[in-house]
């Protein structure tokens, strides 16, 4: 074991620069090379990767994180665990792990940094391997992650390699992929040619050349800086590296909703939004200081399309004081935007921005949150001012530009609203499709496909029904809930509770189709116990998701119903035992 004490200022001394490959300085281009190329010889040789694990008061989980780094195999030459002055026994856990494990080096800060940037910087300073990765104490690296990233970096002579991060919600275990469009295939890109890279602000699903970080003086902001990933990633991309991407899952991000909120997921406080805006401003400044106005503008557009929409979705859940403070901060920042930047954002994003700019006080929050959902839904009424679509008659400045222009907003991107009501007693689903400023009526939808998809992705049910008449178009269709639950059981769910998402695909008479979610409507959003010939008992619970979409939970049989009851009791107990625990999550 190697033990180091770090004072509040961190470890002094620069990282020695390493020779730079001529290919690293080449003009960044986008290319894709088949992963199975016969001419390719795997360049992964001796250990070349250092994994920096940071933790604070996380004795119960840091061991799993460190072990996941050590079990990456011989490609990892060292694991550097930085304890940010923990008081819960984290240091003892690390000391025990380091006994008999020469690759584990423990760095202990004497004073807590208040954030995540300083301990990561400490780890990079003491690292000796040519490449470095980052890992948080409550997450894990899947098998082969380090090797997949190193292989891509060496193969493409790229100072940065990135892969897929899987977001796993605990305790239920539901998994979603972070920015999957960036990692569908292997290749090499640059931010200048592929600005979508700016959307992945994570630092943990990537591998970095230490020589590259040193040459460009790239480090995390120190101190209690929230969203330090934003600034670090901006500094990396502003240096114009070649970024090798792999389709492999290289990081498991654990999101725990049953404990105290993390630093960046504690969005109920206005200080969180202020910190996010501040970090975003600083990131834009990084691009401008590097002379990349194009990336600065792309970052500002990304703020509208991602950050703004995410927080607007949650506004109806916040207190009146929070809403007014959020509105004030947001209007102030949006006032710095040029018209061209607003126009560059997606239609729902710029419409939201126009509403905030046009109104001095929060308004229409339920309607705004639906427009901010993914997919977006623009709820009626559909107002006009002097023949132009607007948000409301009293907000003529909030122009819904492009909504009536097929060239600017194609029918497949329209924020169409489809209301849905599930009536379990009648085993019936009711749909209501709203028109949008005449765009759907111009090519009326003749049919709608209804899709019920198991949340774990293993099962699904499809049916198609015709639509007739004038807008809004309505249809009723039977839904066999017992049959649906049987599909879940057949595909490995057993008698466990099941969650099903409901989506539709509309088929306009003009050709083509587009898919969207359905908005939960009606008053039937409550749990019902239904008799079932197959299961004896079937619990059915239609509910609205966080974005207002309709979904349904099914619990087939007495055992599944009991599991639902126990889970509810457990969740209530966890809420009562809610205690202080500071941890960190990546960005939504």
PDB file of N, CA, C and O in Angstrom, residues 366-426:
ATOM      1  N   UNK A 366     -47.809  24.065 -15.937  1.00  0.00           N
ATOM      2  CA  UNK A 366     -48.187  22.707 -16.336  1.00  0.00           C
ATOM      3  C   UNK A 366     -48.065  22.541 -17.846  1.00  0.00           C
ATOM      4  O   UNK A 366     -47.572  21.520 -18.342  1.00  0.00           O
ATOM      5  N   UNK A 367     -48.484  23.543 -18.576  1.00  0.00           N
ATOM      6  CA  UNK A 367     -48.403  23.483 -20.037  1.00  0.00           C
ATOM      7  C   UNK A 367     -46.954  23.549 -20.505  1.00  0.00           C
ATOM      8  O   UNK A 367     -46.550  22.834 -21.435  1.00  0.00           O
ATOM      9  N   UNK A 368     -46.155  24.396 -19.871  1.00  0.00           N
ATOM     10  CA  UNK A 368     -44.736  24.476 -20.225  1.00  0.00           C
ATOM     11  C   UNK A 368     -44.018  23.161 -19.947  1.00  0.00           C
ATOM     12  O   UNK A 368     -43.152  22.737 -20.724  1.00  0.00           O
ATOM     13  N   UNK A 369     -44.340  22.532 -18.829  1.00  0.00           N
ATOM     14  CA  UNK A 369     -43.658  21.279 -18.483  1.00  0.00           C
ATOM     15  C   UNK A 369     -43.956  20.193 -19.504  1.00  0.00           C
ATOM     16  O   UNK A 369     -43.114  19.336 -19.787  1.00  0.00           O
ATOM     17  N   UNK A 370     -45.157  20.200 -20.086  1.00  0.00           N
ATOM     18  CA  UNK A 370     -45.486  19.231 -21.121  1.00  0.00           C
ATOM     19  C   UNK A 370     -44.728  19.516 -22.421  1.00  0.00           C
ATOM     20  O   UNK A 370     -44.301  18.600 -23.119  1.00  0.00           O
ATOM     21  N   UNK A 371     -44.535  20.791 -22.725  1.00  0.00           N
ATOM     22  CA  UNK A 371     -43.750  21.147 -23.901  1.00  0.00           C
ATOM     23  C   UNK A 371     -42.279  20.777 -23.704  1.00  0.00           C
ATOM     24  O   UNK A 371     -41.566  20.483 -24.668  1.00  0.00           O
ATOM     25  N   UNK A 372     -41.831  20.781 -22.442  1.00  0.00           N
ATOM     26  CA  UNK A 372     -40.442  20.427 -22.141  1.00  0.00           C
ATOM     27  C   UNK A 372     -40.216  18.925 -22.071  1.00  0.00           C
ATOM     28  O   UNK A 372     -39.067  18.473 -22.007  1.00  0.00           O
ATOM     29  N   UNK A 373     -41.301  18.135 -22.079  1.00  0.00           N
ATOM     30  CA  UNK A 373     -41.162  16.684 -21.983  1.00  0.00           C
ATOM     31  C   UNK A 373     -40.494  16.131 -23.237  1.00  0.00           C
ATOM     32  O   UNK A 373     -40.367  16.810 -24.256  1.00  0.00           O
ATOM     33  N   UNK A 374     -40.064  14.878 -23.155  1.00  0.00           N
ATOM     34  CA  UNK A 374     -39.490  14.195 -24.318  1.00  0.00           C
ATOM     35  C   UNK A 374     -40.246  12.895 -24.540  1.00  0.00           C
ATOM     36  O   UNK A 374     -40.143  11.996 -23.720  1.00  0.00           O
ATOM     37  N   UNK A 375     -41.013  12.802 -25.635  1.00  0.00           N
ATOM     38  CA  UNK A 375     -41.218  13.812 -26.671  1.00  0.00           C
ATOM     39  C   UNK A 375     -42.102  14.955 -26.180  1.00  0.00           C
ATOM     40  O   UNK A 375     -42.894  14.797 -25.258  1.00  0.00           O
ATOM     41  N   UNK A 376     -41.945  16.101 -26.846  1.00  0.00           N
ATOM     42  CA  UNK A 376     -42.668  17.304 -26.441  1.00  0.00           C
ATOM     43  C   UNK A 376     -44.142  17.205 -26.805  1.00  0.00           C
ATOM     44  O   UNK A 376     -44.512  16.572 -27.796  1.00  0.00           O
ATOM     45  N   UNK A 377     -44.971  17.860 -25.980  1.00  0.00           N
ATOM     46  CA  UNK A 377     -46.406  17.940 -26.248  1.00  0.00           C
ATOM     47  C   UNK A 377     -46.842  19.391 -26.075  1.00  0.00           C
ATOM     48  O   UNK A 377     -46.621  19.983 -25.010  1.00  0.00           O
ATOM     49  N   UNK A 378     -47.439  19.954 -27.099  1.00  0.00           N
ATOM     50  CA  UNK A 378     -47.996  21.296 -27.002  1.00  0.00           C
ATOM     51  C   UNK A 378     -49.492  21.160 -26.766  1.00  0.00           C
ATOM     52  O   UNK A 378     -50.245  20.771 -27.669  1.00  0.00           O
ATOM     53  N   UNK A 379     -49.918  21.475 -25.560  1.00  0.00           N
ATOM     54  CA  UNK A 379     -51.317  21.315 -25.190  1.00  0.00           C
ATOM     55  C   UNK A 379     -52.147  22.485 -25.696  1.00  0.00           C
ATOM     56  O   UNK A 379     -51.653  23.614 -25.786  1.00  0.00           O
ATOM     57  N   UNK A 380     -53.423  22.233 -26.040  1.00  0.00           N
ATOM     58  CA  UNK A 380     -54.298  23.344 -26.403  1.00  0.00           C
ATOM     59  C   UNK A 380     -54.548  24.233 -25.173  1.00  0.00           C
ATOM     60  O   UNK A 380     -54.267  23.808 -24.050  1.00  0.00           O
ATOM     61  N   UNK A 381     -54.993  25.487 -25.390  1.00  0.00           N
ATOM     62  CA  UNK A 381     -55.513  26.053 -26.649  1.00  0.00           C
ATOM     63  C   UNK A 381     -54.395  26.534 -27.565  1.00  0.00           C
ATOM     64  O   UNK A 381     -53.301  26.862 -27.107  1.00  0.00           O
ATOM     65  N   UNK A 382     -54.704  26.583 -28.852  1.00  0.00           N
ATOM     66  CA  UNK A 382     -53.744  26.998 -29.861  1.00  0.00           C
ATOM     67  C   UNK A 382     -54.118  28.404 -30.336  1.00  0.00           C
ATOM     68  O   UNK A 382     -54.964  28.574 -31.222  1.00  0.00           O
ATOM     69  N   UNK A 383     -53.461  29.401 -29.729  1.00  0.00           N
ATOM     70  CA  UNK A 383     -53.811  30.804 -29.969  1.00  0.00           C
ATOM     71  C   UNK A 383     -53.061  31.356 -31.171  1.00  0.00           C
ATOM     72  O   UNK A 383     -52.023  30.823 -31.591  1.00  0.00           O
ATOM     73  N   UNK A 384     -53.600  32.453 -31.714  1.00  0.00           N
ATOM     74  CA  UNK A 384     -52.960  33.160 -32.819  1.00  0.00           C
ATOM     75  C   UNK A 384     -53.003  34.659 -32.558  1.00  0.00           C
ATOM     76  O   UNK A 384     -53.886  35.157 -31.861  1.00  0.00           O
ATOM     77  N   UNK A 385     -52.016  35.352 -33.128  1.00  0.00           N
ATOM     78  CA  UNK A 385     -51.992  36.816 -33.066  1.00  0.00           C
ATOM     79  C   UNK A 385     -51.641  37.332 -34.453  1.00  0.00           C
ATOM     80  O   UNK A 385     -50.558  37.045 -34.982  1.00  0.00           O
ATOM     81  N   UNK A 386     -52.581  38.043 -35.042  1.00  0.00           N
ATOM     82  CA  UNK A 386     -52.418  38.560 -36.401  1.00  0.00           C
ATOM     83  C   UNK A 386     -52.045  37.439 -37.368  1.00  0.00           C
ATOM     84  O   UNK A 386     -51.178  37.581 -38.231  1.00  0.00           O
ATOM     85  N   UNK A 387     -52.705  36.300 -37.181  1.00  0.00           N
ATOM     86  CA  UNK A 387     -52.516  35.168 -38.077  1.00  0.00           C
ATOM     87  C   UNK A 387     -51.315  34.298 -37.776  1.00  0.00           C
ATOM     88  O   UNK A 387     -51.106  33.293 -38.455  1.00  0.00           O
ATOM     89  N   UNK A 388     -50.522  34.675 -36.786  1.00  0.00           N
ATOM     90  CA  UNK A 388     -49.322  33.892 -36.456  1.00  0.00           C
ATOM     91  C   UNK A 388     -49.563  33.095 -35.173  1.00  0.00           C
ATOM     92  O   UNK A 388     -50.146  33.615 -34.212  1.00  0.00           O
ATOM     93  N   UNK A 389     -49.109  31.825 -35.097  1.00  0.00           N
ATOM     94  CA  UNK A 389     -49.272  31.037 -33.877  1.00  0.00           C
ATOM     95  C   UNK A 389     -48.455  31.628 -32.726  1.00  0.00           C
ATOM     96  O   UNK A 389     -47.273  31.943 -32.887  1.00  0.00           O
ATOM     97  N   UNK A 390     -49.087  31.779 -31.575  1.00  0.00           N
ATOM     98  CA  UNK A 390     -48.414  32.297 -30.387  1.00  0.00           C
ATOM     99  C   UNK A 390     -48.796  31.434 -29.192  1.00  0.00           C
ATOM    100  O   UNK A 390     -49.752  30.661 -29.235  1.00  0.00           O
ATOM    101  N   UNK A 391     -48.041  31.620 -28.120  1.00  0.00           N
ATOM    102  CA  UNK A 391     -48.302  30.835 -26.906  1.00  0.00           C
ATOM    103  C   UNK A 391     -49.673  31.145 -26.317  1.00  0.00           C
ATOM    104  O   UNK A 391     -50.416  30.241 -25.926  1.00  0.00           O
ATOM    105  N   UNK A 392     -50.017  32.400 -26.243  1.00  0.00           N
ATOM    106  CA  UNK A 392     -51.292  32.823 -25.664  1.00  0.00           C
ATOM    107  C   UNK A 392     -51.651  34.185 -26.233  1.00  0.00           C
ATOM    108  O   UNK A 392     -50.757  34.944 -26.638  1.00  0.00           O
ATOM    109  N   UNK A 393     -52.927  34.547 -26.275  1.00  0.00           N
ATOM    110  CA  UNK A 393     -53.320  35.840 -26.828  1.00  0.00           C
ATOM    111  C   UNK A 393     -52.669  37.026 -26.148  1.00  0.00           C
ATOM    112  O   UNK A 393     -52.395  38.041 -26.792  1.00  0.00           O
ATOM    113  N   UNK A 394     -52.415  36.916 -24.831  1.00  0.00           N
ATOM    114  CA  UNK A 394     -51.809  38.029 -24.104  1.00  0.00           C
ATOM    115  C   UNK A 394     -50.289  37.991 -24.129  1.00  0.00           C
ATOM    116  O   UNK A 394     -49.639  38.812 -23.486  1.00  0.00           O
ATOM    117  N   UNK A 395     -49.693  37.012 -24.864  1.00  0.00           N
ATOM    118  CA  UNK A 395     -48.229  36.950 -25.024  1.00  0.00           C
ATOM    119  C   UNK A 395     -47.888  36.885 -26.516  1.00  0.00           C
ATOM    120  O   UNK A 395     -47.317  35.893 -26.999  1.00  0.00           O
ATOM    121  N   UNK A 396     -48.186  37.922 -27.254  1.00  0.00           N
ATOM    122  CA  UNK A 396     -47.903  37.882 -28.695  1.00  0.00           C
ATOM    123  C   UNK A 396     -46.419  37.777 -29.013  1.00  0.00           C
ATOM    124  O   UNK A 396     -46.050  37.333 -30.102  1.00  0.00           O
ATOM    125  N   UNK A 397     -45.562  38.177 -28.054  1.00  0.00           N
ATOM    126  CA  UNK A 397     -44.117  38.077 -28.300  1.00  0.00           C
ATOM    127  C   UNK A 397     -43.621  36.639 -28.227  1.00  0.00           C
ATOM    128  O   UNK A 397     -42.533  36.325 -28.719  1.00  0.00           O
ATOM    129  N   UNK A 398     -44.408  35.751 -27.586  1.00  0.00           N
ATOM    130  CA  UNK A 398     -44.013  34.344 -27.475  1.00  0.00           C
ATOM    131  C   UNK A 398     -44.474  33.622 -28.735  1.00  0.00           C
ATOM    132  O   UNK A 398     -45.437  32.843 -28.735  1.00  0.00           O
ATOM    133  N   UNK A 399     -43.751  33.859 -29.813  1.00  0.00           N
ATOM    134  CA  UNK A 399     -44.115  33.329 -31.123  1.00  0.00           C
ATOM    135  C   UNK A 399     -43.746  31.853 -31.230  1.00  0.00           C
ATOM    136  O   UNK A 399     -42.638  31.448 -30.867  1.00  0.00           O
ATOM    137  N   UNK A 400     -44.666  31.062 -31.722  1.00  0.00           N
ATOM    138  CA  UNK A 400     -44.384  29.647 -31.987  1.00  0.00           C
ATOM    139  C   UNK A 400     -43.923  29.523 -33.434  1.00  0.00           C
ATOM    140  O   UNK A 400     -44.594  28.949 -34.295  1.00  0.00           O
ATOM    141  N   UNK A 401     -42.763  30.092 -33.699  1.00  0.00           N
ATOM    142  CA  UNK A 401     -42.269  30.176 -35.065  1.00  0.00           C
ATOM    143  C   UNK A 401     -41.947  28.793 -35.617  1.00  0.00           C
ATOM    144  O   UNK A 401     -41.365  27.958 -34.938  1.00  0.00           O
ATOM    145  N   UNK A 402     -42.355  28.580 -36.844  1.00  0.00           N
ATOM    146  CA  UNK A 402     -42.044  27.340 -37.534  1.00  0.00           C
ATOM    147  C   UNK A 402     -43.095  26.255 -37.406  1.00  0.00           C
ATOM    148  O   UNK A 402     -43.054  25.275 -38.153  1.00  0.00           O
ATOM    149  N   UNK A 403     -44.043  26.395 -36.492  1.00  0.00           N
ATOM    150  CA  UNK A 403     -44.986  25.305 -36.260  1.00  0.00           C
ATOM    151  C   UNK A 403     -45.860  25.036 -37.479  1.00  0.00           C
ATOM    152  O   UNK A 403     -46.273  23.905 -37.724  1.00  0.00           O
ATOM    153  N   UNK A 404     -46.140  26.064 -38.274  1.00  0.00           N
ATOM    154  CA  UNK A 404     -46.974  25.868 -39.465  1.00  0.00           C
ATOM    155  C   UNK A 404     -46.153  25.683 -40.736  1.00  0.00           C
ATOM    156  O   UNK A 404     -46.716  25.594 -41.828  1.00  0.00           O
ATOM    157  N   UNK A 405     -44.829  25.631 -40.593  1.00  0.00           N
ATOM    158  CA  UNK A 405     -43.936  25.513 -41.748  1.00  0.00           C
ATOM    159  C   UNK A 405     -43.386  24.094 -41.824  1.00  0.00           C
ATOM    160  O   UNK A 405     -42.513  23.717 -41.032  1.00  0.00           O
ATOM    161  N   UNK A 406     -43.873  23.274 -42.759  1.00  0.00           N
ATOM    162  CA  UNK A 406     -43.389  21.886 -42.850  1.00  0.00           C
ATOM    163  C   UNK A 406     -41.886  21.795 -43.079  1.00  0.00           C
ATOM    164  O   UNK A 406     -41.256  20.818 -42.667  1.00  0.00           O
ATOM    165  N   UNK A 407     -41.299  22.803 -43.735  1.00  0.00           N
ATOM    166  CA  UNK A 407     -39.865  22.760 -43.991  1.00  0.00           C
ATOM    167  C   UNK A 407     -39.066  22.957 -42.713  1.00  0.00           C
ATOM    168  O   UNK A 407     -37.960  22.431 -42.562  1.00  0.00           O
ATOM    169  N   UNK A 408     -39.612  23.732 -41.765  1.00  0.00           N
ATOM    170  CA  UNK A 408     -38.882  24.003 -40.524  1.00  0.00           C
ATOM    171  C   UNK A 408     -39.209  22.993 -39.435  1.00  0.00           C
ATOM    172  O   UNK A 408     -38.319  22.553 -38.714  1.00  0.00           O
ATOM    173  N   UNK A 409     -40.468  22.631 -39.304  1.00  0.00           N
ATOM    174  CA  UNK A 409     -40.867  21.634 -38.309  1.00  0.00           C
ATOM    175  C   UNK A 409     -41.649  20.542 -39.043  1.00  0.00           C
ATOM    176  O   UNK A 409     -42.868  20.657 -39.213  1.00  0.00           O
ATOM    177  N   UNK A 410     -40.985  19.487 -39.494  1.00  0.00           N
ATOM    178  CA  UNK A 410     -41.683  18.401 -40.184  1.00  0.00           C
ATOM    179  C   UNK A 410     -42.737  17.775 -39.285  1.00  0.00           C
ATOM    180  O   UNK A 410     -42.664  17.868 -38.055  1.00  0.00           O
ATOM    181  N   UNK A 411     -43.697  17.104 -39.900  1.00  0.00           N
ATOM    182  CA  UNK A 411     -44.797  16.543 -39.131  1.00  0.00           C
ATOM    183  C   UNK A 411     -44.299  15.557 -38.077  1.00  0.00           C
ATOM    184  O   UNK A 411     -44.863  15.452 -36.985  1.00  0.00           O
ATOM    185  N   UNK A 412     -43.213  14.855 -38.372  1.00  0.00           N
ATOM    186  CA  UNK A 412     -42.679  13.899 -37.405  1.00  0.00           C
ATOM    187  C   UNK A 412     -42.066  14.536 -36.182  1.00  0.00           C
ATOM    188  O   UNK A 412     -41.825  13.853 -35.183  1.00  0.00           O
ATOM    189  N   UNK A 413     -41.806  15.857 -36.254  1.00  0.00           N
ATOM    190  CA  UNK A 413     -41.245  16.562 -35.106  1.00  0.00           C
ATOM    191  C   UNK A 413     -42.244  17.482 -34.436  1.00  0.00           C
ATOM    192  O   UNK A 413     -41.886  18.234 -33.522  1.00  0.00           O
ATOM    193  N   UNK A 414     -43.468  17.450 -34.873  1.00  0.00           N
ATOM    194  CA  UNK A 414     -44.489  18.278 -34.240  1.00  0.00           C
ATOM    195  C   UNK A 414     -44.739  17.816 -32.810  1.00  0.00           C
ATOM    196  O   UNK A 414     -44.799  16.610 -32.541  1.00  0.00           O
ATOM    197  N   UNK A 415     -44.887  18.755 -31.874  1.00  0.00           N
ATOM    198  CA  UNK A 415     -45.202  18.375 -30.488  1.00  0.00           C
ATOM    199  C   UNK A 415     -46.691  18.057 -30.340  1.00  0.00           C
ATOM    200  O   UNK A 415     -47.444  18.740 -29.643  1.00  0.00           O
ATOM    201  N   UNK A 416     -47.105  16.991 -31.028  1.00  0.00           N
ATOM    202  CA  UNK A 416     -48.516  16.599 -31.044  1.00  0.00           C
ATOM    203  C   UNK A 416     -48.918  16.043 -29.681  1.00  0.00           C
ATOM    204  O   UNK A 416     -48.157  15.307 -29.034  1.00  0.00           O
ATOM    205  N   UNK A 417     -50.124  16.391 -29.249  1.00  0.00           N
ATOM    206  CA  UNK A 417     -50.647  15.893 -27.983  1.00  0.00           C
ATOM    207  C   UNK A 417     -51.647  14.782 -28.248  1.00  0.00           C
ATOM    208  O   UNK A 417     -52.618  14.965 -28.995  1.00  0.00           O
ATOM    209  N   UNK A 418     -51.402  13.626 -27.638  1.00  0.00           N
ATOM    210  CA  UNK A 418     -52.331  12.503 -27.667  1.00  0.00           C
ATOM    211  C   UNK A 418     -52.694  12.189 -26.222  1.00  0.00           C
ATOM    212  O   UNK A 418     -51.841  11.758 -25.441  1.00  0.00           O
ATOM    213  N   UNK A 419     -53.935  12.457 -25.853  1.00  0.00           N
ATOM    214  CA  UNK A 419     -54.405  12.140 -24.506  1.00  0.00           C
ATOM    215  C   UNK A 419     -54.802  10.671 -24.436  1.00  0.00           C
ATOM    216  O   UNK A 419     -55.333  10.107 -25.408  1.00  0.00           O
ATOM    217  N   UNK A 420     -54.566  10.061 -23.289  1.00  0.00           N
ATOM    218  CA  UNK A 420     -54.912   8.650 -23.114  1.00  0.00           C
ATOM    219  C   UNK A 420     -55.456   8.432 -21.707  1.00  0.00           C
ATOM    220  O   UNK A 420     -54.936   8.988 -20.738  1.00  0.00           O
ATOM    221  N   UNK A 421     -56.476   7.621 -21.634  1.00  0.00           N
ATOM    222  CA  UNK A 421     -57.055   7.241 -20.344  1.00  0.00           C
ATOM    223  C   UNK A 421     -57.247   5.733 -20.326  1.00  0.00           C
ATOM    224  O   UNK A 421     -57.902   5.166 -21.211  1.00  0.00           O
ATOM    225  N   UNK A 422     -56.645   5.082 -19.343  1.00  0.00           N
ATOM    226  CA  UNK A 422     -56.791   3.635 -19.191  1.00  0.00           C
ATOM    227  C   UNK A 422     -57.822   3.362 -18.103  1.00  0.00           C
ATOM    228  O   UNK A 422     -57.689   3.851 -16.978  1.00  0.00           O
ATOM    229  N   UNK A 423     -58.825   2.581 -18.443  1.00  0.00           N
ATOM    230  CA  UNK A 423     -59.872   2.216 -17.492  1.00  0.00           C
ATOM    231  C   UNK A 423     -59.774   0.716 -17.208  1.00  0.00           C
ATOM    232  O   UNK A 423     -60.316  -0.109 -17.958  1.00  0.00           O
ATOM    233  N   UNK A 424     -59.080   0.347 -16.132  1.00  0.00           N
ATOM    234  CA  UNK A 424     -58.841  -1.081 -15.860  1.00  0.00           C
ATOM    235  C   UNK A 424     -60.114  -1.890 -15.684  1.00  0.00           C
ATOM    236  O   UNK A 424     -60.173  -3.058 -16.110  1.00  0.00           O
ATOM    237  N   UNK A 425     -61.147  -1.334 -15.039  1.00  0.00           N
ATOM    238  CA  UNK A 425     -62.365  -2.107 -14.821  1.00  0.00           C
ATOM    239  C   UNK A 425     -63.014  -2.499 -16.141  1.00  0.00           C
ATOM    240  O   UNK A 425     -63.570  -3.600 -16.278  1.00  0.00           O
ATOM    241  N   UNK A 426     -62.955  -1.598 -17.115  1.00  0.00           N
ATOM    242  CA  UNK A 426     -63.524  -1.894 -18.425  1.00  0.00           C
ATOM    243  C   UNK A 426     -62.508  -2.513 -19.382  1.00  0.00           C
ATOM    244  O   UNK A 426     -62.853  -2.848 -20.515  1.00  0.00           O
TER     245      UNK A 426
END
